[in-house]
PDB file of C-alpha atoms in Angstrom:
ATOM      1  CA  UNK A  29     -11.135  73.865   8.341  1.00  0.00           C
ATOM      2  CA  UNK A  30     -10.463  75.484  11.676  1.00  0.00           C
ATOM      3  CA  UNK A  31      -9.662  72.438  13.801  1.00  0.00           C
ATOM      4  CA  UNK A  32      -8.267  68.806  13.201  1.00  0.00           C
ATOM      5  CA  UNK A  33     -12.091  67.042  13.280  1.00  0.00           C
ATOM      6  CA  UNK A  34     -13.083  69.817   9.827  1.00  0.00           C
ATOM      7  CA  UNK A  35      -9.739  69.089   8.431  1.00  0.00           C
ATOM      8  CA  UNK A  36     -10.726  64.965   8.010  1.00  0.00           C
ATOM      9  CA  UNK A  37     -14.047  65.377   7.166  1.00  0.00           C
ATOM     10  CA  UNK A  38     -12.802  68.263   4.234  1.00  0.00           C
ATOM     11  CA  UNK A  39     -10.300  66.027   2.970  1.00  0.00           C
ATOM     12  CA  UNK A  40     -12.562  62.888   3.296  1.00  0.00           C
ATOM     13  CA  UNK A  41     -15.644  64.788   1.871  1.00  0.00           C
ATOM     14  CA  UNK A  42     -13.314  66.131  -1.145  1.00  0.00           C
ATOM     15  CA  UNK A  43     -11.619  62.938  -2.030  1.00  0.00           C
ATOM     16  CA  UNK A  44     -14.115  59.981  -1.300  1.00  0.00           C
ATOM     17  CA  UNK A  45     -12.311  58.558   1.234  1.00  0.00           C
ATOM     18  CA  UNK A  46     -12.845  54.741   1.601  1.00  0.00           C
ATOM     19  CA  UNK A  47     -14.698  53.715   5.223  1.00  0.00           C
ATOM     20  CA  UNK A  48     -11.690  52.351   6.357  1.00  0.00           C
ATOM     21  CA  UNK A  49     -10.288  56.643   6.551  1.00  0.00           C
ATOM     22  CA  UNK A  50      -9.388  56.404  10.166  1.00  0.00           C
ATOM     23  CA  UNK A  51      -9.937  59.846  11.362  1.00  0.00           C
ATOM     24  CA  UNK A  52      -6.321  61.299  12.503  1.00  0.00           C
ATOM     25  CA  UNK A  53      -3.491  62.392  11.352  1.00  0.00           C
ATOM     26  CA  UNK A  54      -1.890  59.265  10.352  1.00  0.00           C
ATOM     27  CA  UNK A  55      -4.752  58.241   8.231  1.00  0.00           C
ATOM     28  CA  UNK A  56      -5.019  61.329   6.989  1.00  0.00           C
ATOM     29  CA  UNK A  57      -1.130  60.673   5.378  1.00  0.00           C
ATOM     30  CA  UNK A  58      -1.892  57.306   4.323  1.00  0.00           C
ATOM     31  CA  UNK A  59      -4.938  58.456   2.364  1.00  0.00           C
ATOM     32  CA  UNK A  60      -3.524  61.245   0.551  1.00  0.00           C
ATOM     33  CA  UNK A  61      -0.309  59.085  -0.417  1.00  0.00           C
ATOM     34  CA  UNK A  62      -2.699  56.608  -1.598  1.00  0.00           C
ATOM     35  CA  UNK A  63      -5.544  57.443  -3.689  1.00  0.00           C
ATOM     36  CA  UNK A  64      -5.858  54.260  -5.282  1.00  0.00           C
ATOM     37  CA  UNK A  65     -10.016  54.632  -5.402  1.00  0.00           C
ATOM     38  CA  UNK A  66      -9.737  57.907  -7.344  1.00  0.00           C
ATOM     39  CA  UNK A  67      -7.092  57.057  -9.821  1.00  0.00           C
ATOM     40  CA  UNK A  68      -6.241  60.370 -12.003  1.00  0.00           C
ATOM     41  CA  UNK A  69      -3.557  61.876 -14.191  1.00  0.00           C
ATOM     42  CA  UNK A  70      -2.691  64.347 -11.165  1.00  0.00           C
ATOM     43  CA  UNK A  71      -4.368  66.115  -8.565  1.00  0.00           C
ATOM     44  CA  UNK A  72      -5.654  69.616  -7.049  1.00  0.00           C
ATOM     45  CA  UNK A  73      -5.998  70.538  -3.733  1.00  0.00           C
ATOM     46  CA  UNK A  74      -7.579  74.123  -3.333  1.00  0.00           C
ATOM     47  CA  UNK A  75      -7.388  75.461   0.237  1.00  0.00           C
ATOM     48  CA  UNK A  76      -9.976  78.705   0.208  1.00  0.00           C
ATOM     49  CA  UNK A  77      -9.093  80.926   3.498  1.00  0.00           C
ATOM     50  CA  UNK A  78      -5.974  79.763   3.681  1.00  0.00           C
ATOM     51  CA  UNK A  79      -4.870  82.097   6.935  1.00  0.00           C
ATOM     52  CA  UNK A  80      -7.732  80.670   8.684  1.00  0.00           C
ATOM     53  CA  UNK A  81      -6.301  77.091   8.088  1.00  0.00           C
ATOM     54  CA  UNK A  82      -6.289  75.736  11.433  1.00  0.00           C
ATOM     55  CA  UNK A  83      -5.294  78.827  12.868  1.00  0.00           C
ATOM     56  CA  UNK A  84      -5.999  78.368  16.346  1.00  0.00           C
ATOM     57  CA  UNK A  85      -3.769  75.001  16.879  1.00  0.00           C
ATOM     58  CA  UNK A  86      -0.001  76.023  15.196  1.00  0.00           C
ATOM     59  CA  UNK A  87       0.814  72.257  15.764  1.00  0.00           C
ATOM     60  CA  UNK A  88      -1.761  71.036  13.694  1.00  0.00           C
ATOM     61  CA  UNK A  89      -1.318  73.377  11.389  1.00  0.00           C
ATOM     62  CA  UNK A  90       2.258  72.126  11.251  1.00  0.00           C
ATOM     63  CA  UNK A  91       1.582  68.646  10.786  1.00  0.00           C
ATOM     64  CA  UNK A  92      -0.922  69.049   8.126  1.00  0.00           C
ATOM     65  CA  UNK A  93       1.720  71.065   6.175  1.00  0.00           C
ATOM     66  CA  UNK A  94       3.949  68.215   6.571  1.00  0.00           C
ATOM     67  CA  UNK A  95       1.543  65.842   5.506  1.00  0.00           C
ATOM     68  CA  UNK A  96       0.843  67.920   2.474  1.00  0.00           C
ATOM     69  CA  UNK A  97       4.308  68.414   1.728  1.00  0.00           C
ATOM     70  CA  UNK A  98       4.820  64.568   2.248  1.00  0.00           C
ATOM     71  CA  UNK A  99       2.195  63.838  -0.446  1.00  0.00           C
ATOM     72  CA  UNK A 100       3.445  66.116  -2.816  1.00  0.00           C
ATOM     73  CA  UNK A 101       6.771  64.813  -2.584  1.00  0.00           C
ATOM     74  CA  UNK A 102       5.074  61.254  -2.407  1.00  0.00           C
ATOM     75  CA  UNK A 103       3.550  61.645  -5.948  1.00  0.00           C
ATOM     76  CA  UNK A 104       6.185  63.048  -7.492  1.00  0.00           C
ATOM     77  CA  UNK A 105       7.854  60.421  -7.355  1.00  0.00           C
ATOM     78  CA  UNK A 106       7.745  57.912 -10.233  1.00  0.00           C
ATOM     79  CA  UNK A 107       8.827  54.846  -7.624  1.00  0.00           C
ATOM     80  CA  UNK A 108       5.688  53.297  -7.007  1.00  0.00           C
ATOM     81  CA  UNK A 109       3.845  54.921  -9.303  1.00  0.00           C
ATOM     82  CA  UNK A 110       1.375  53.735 -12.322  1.00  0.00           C
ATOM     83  CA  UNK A 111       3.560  53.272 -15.184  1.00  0.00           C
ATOM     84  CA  UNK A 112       6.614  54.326 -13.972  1.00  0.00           C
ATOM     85  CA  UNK A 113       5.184  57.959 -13.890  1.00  0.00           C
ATOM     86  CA  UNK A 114       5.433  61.171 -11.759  1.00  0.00           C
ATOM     87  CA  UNK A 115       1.940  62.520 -10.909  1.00  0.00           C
ATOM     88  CA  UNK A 116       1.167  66.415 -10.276  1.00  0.00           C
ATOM     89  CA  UNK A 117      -0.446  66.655  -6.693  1.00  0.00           C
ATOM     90  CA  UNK A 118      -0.382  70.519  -6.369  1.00  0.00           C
ATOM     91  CA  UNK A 119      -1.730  71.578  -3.306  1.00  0.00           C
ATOM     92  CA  UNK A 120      -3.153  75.506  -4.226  1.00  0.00           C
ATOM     93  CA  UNK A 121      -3.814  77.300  -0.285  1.00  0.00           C
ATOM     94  CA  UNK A 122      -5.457  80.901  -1.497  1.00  0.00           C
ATOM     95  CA  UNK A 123      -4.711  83.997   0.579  1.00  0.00           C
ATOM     96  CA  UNK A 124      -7.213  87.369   0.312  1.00  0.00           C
ATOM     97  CA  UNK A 125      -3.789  89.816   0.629  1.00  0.00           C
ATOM     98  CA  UNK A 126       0.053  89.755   0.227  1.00  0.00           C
ATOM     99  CA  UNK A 127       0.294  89.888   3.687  1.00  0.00           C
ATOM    100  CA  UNK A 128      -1.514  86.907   4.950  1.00  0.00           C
ATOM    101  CA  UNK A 129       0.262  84.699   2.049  1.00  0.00           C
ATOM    102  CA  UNK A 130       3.375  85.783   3.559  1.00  0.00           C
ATOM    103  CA  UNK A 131       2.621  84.667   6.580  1.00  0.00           C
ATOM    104  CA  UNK A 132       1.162  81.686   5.568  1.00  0.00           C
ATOM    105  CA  UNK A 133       4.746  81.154   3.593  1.00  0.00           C
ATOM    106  CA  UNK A 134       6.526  81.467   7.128  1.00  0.00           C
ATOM    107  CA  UNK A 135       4.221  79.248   8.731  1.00  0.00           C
ATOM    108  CA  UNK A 136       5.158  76.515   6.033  1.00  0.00           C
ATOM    109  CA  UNK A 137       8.515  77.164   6.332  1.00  0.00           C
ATOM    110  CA  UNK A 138       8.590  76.732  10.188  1.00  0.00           C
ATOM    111  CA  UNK A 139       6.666  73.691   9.811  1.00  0.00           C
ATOM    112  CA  UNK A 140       8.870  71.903   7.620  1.00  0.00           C
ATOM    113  CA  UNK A 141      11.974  72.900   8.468  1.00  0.00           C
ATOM    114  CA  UNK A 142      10.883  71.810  11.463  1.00  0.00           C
ATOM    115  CA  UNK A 143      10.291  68.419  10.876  1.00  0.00           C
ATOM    116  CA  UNK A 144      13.792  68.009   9.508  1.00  0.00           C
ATOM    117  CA  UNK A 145      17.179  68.644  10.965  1.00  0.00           C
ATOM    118  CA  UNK A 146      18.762  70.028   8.000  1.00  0.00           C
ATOM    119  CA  UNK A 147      16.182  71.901   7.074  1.00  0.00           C
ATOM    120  CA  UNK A 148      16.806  71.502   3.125  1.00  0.00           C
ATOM    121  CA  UNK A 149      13.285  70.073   2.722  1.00  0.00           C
ATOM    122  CA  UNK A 150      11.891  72.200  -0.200  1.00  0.00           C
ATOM    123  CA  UNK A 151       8.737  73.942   0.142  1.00  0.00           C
ATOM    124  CA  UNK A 152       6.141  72.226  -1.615  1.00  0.00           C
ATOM    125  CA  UNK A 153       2.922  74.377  -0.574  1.00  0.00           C
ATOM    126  CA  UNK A 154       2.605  77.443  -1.968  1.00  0.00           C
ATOM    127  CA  UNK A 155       0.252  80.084  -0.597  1.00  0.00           C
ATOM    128  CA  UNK A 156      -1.419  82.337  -3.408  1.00  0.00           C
ATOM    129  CA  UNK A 157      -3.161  85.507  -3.343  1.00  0.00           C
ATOM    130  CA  UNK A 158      -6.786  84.680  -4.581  1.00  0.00           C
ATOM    131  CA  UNK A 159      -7.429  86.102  -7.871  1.00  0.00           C
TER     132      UNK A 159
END
């Protein structure tokens, strides 16, 4: 997922999408705090080549970890929710080396910190070295 147009076909691809997906980042958003098509008990994003996540636009990179962050904190939630429930939505972004998942870590951190002006949002996307 190297630029915005992989990113909504990925996600769209991944999580059936319904025709109405509309292709930015907005939709994007709405989609993932959504999911009302693919109703489960919780959900697992798994982000393979993490690093290479968009790497050559930092602002989209940003606002995808924003979104992400936003659905996390979305779902767990139990407002709005089926039954009055929280549900996991653990977004997983996997990292060959230490190094590049610390990176990755400040690159979250800048991003949503960013988009607050306390910065107190937790981080809710954790980069993981792959196994």
């Amino acid at each position: 997922m190297t630029d915005a147009g992989h990113v909504f076909y990925e996600f769209s691809d991944a999580l059936l999408f319904p025709g109405y997906f509309g292709w930015n980042w907005d939709a994007l958003s709405d989609c993932l705090r959504d999911l009302s098509w693919l109703p489960a008990d919780g959900y697992l994003i798994v982000v393979e080549n993490a690093p290479r996540l968009l790497s050559s636009s930092a602002g989209d990179q940003h606002t995808l970890f924003r979104i992400l962050s936003k659905a996390v904190h979305h779902w767990a939630s139990p407002l709005g929710q089926p039954h009055g429930k929280a549900v996991p939505f653990t977004v997983l972004l996997l990292c060959d080396h230490d190094e590049e998942a610390a990176l990755l870590r400040k690159n979250i951190d800048n991003a949503l910190h960013r988009s607050t002006t306390s910065g107190s949002e937790p981080n809710a996307l954790l980069p993981s070295p792959e196994p």
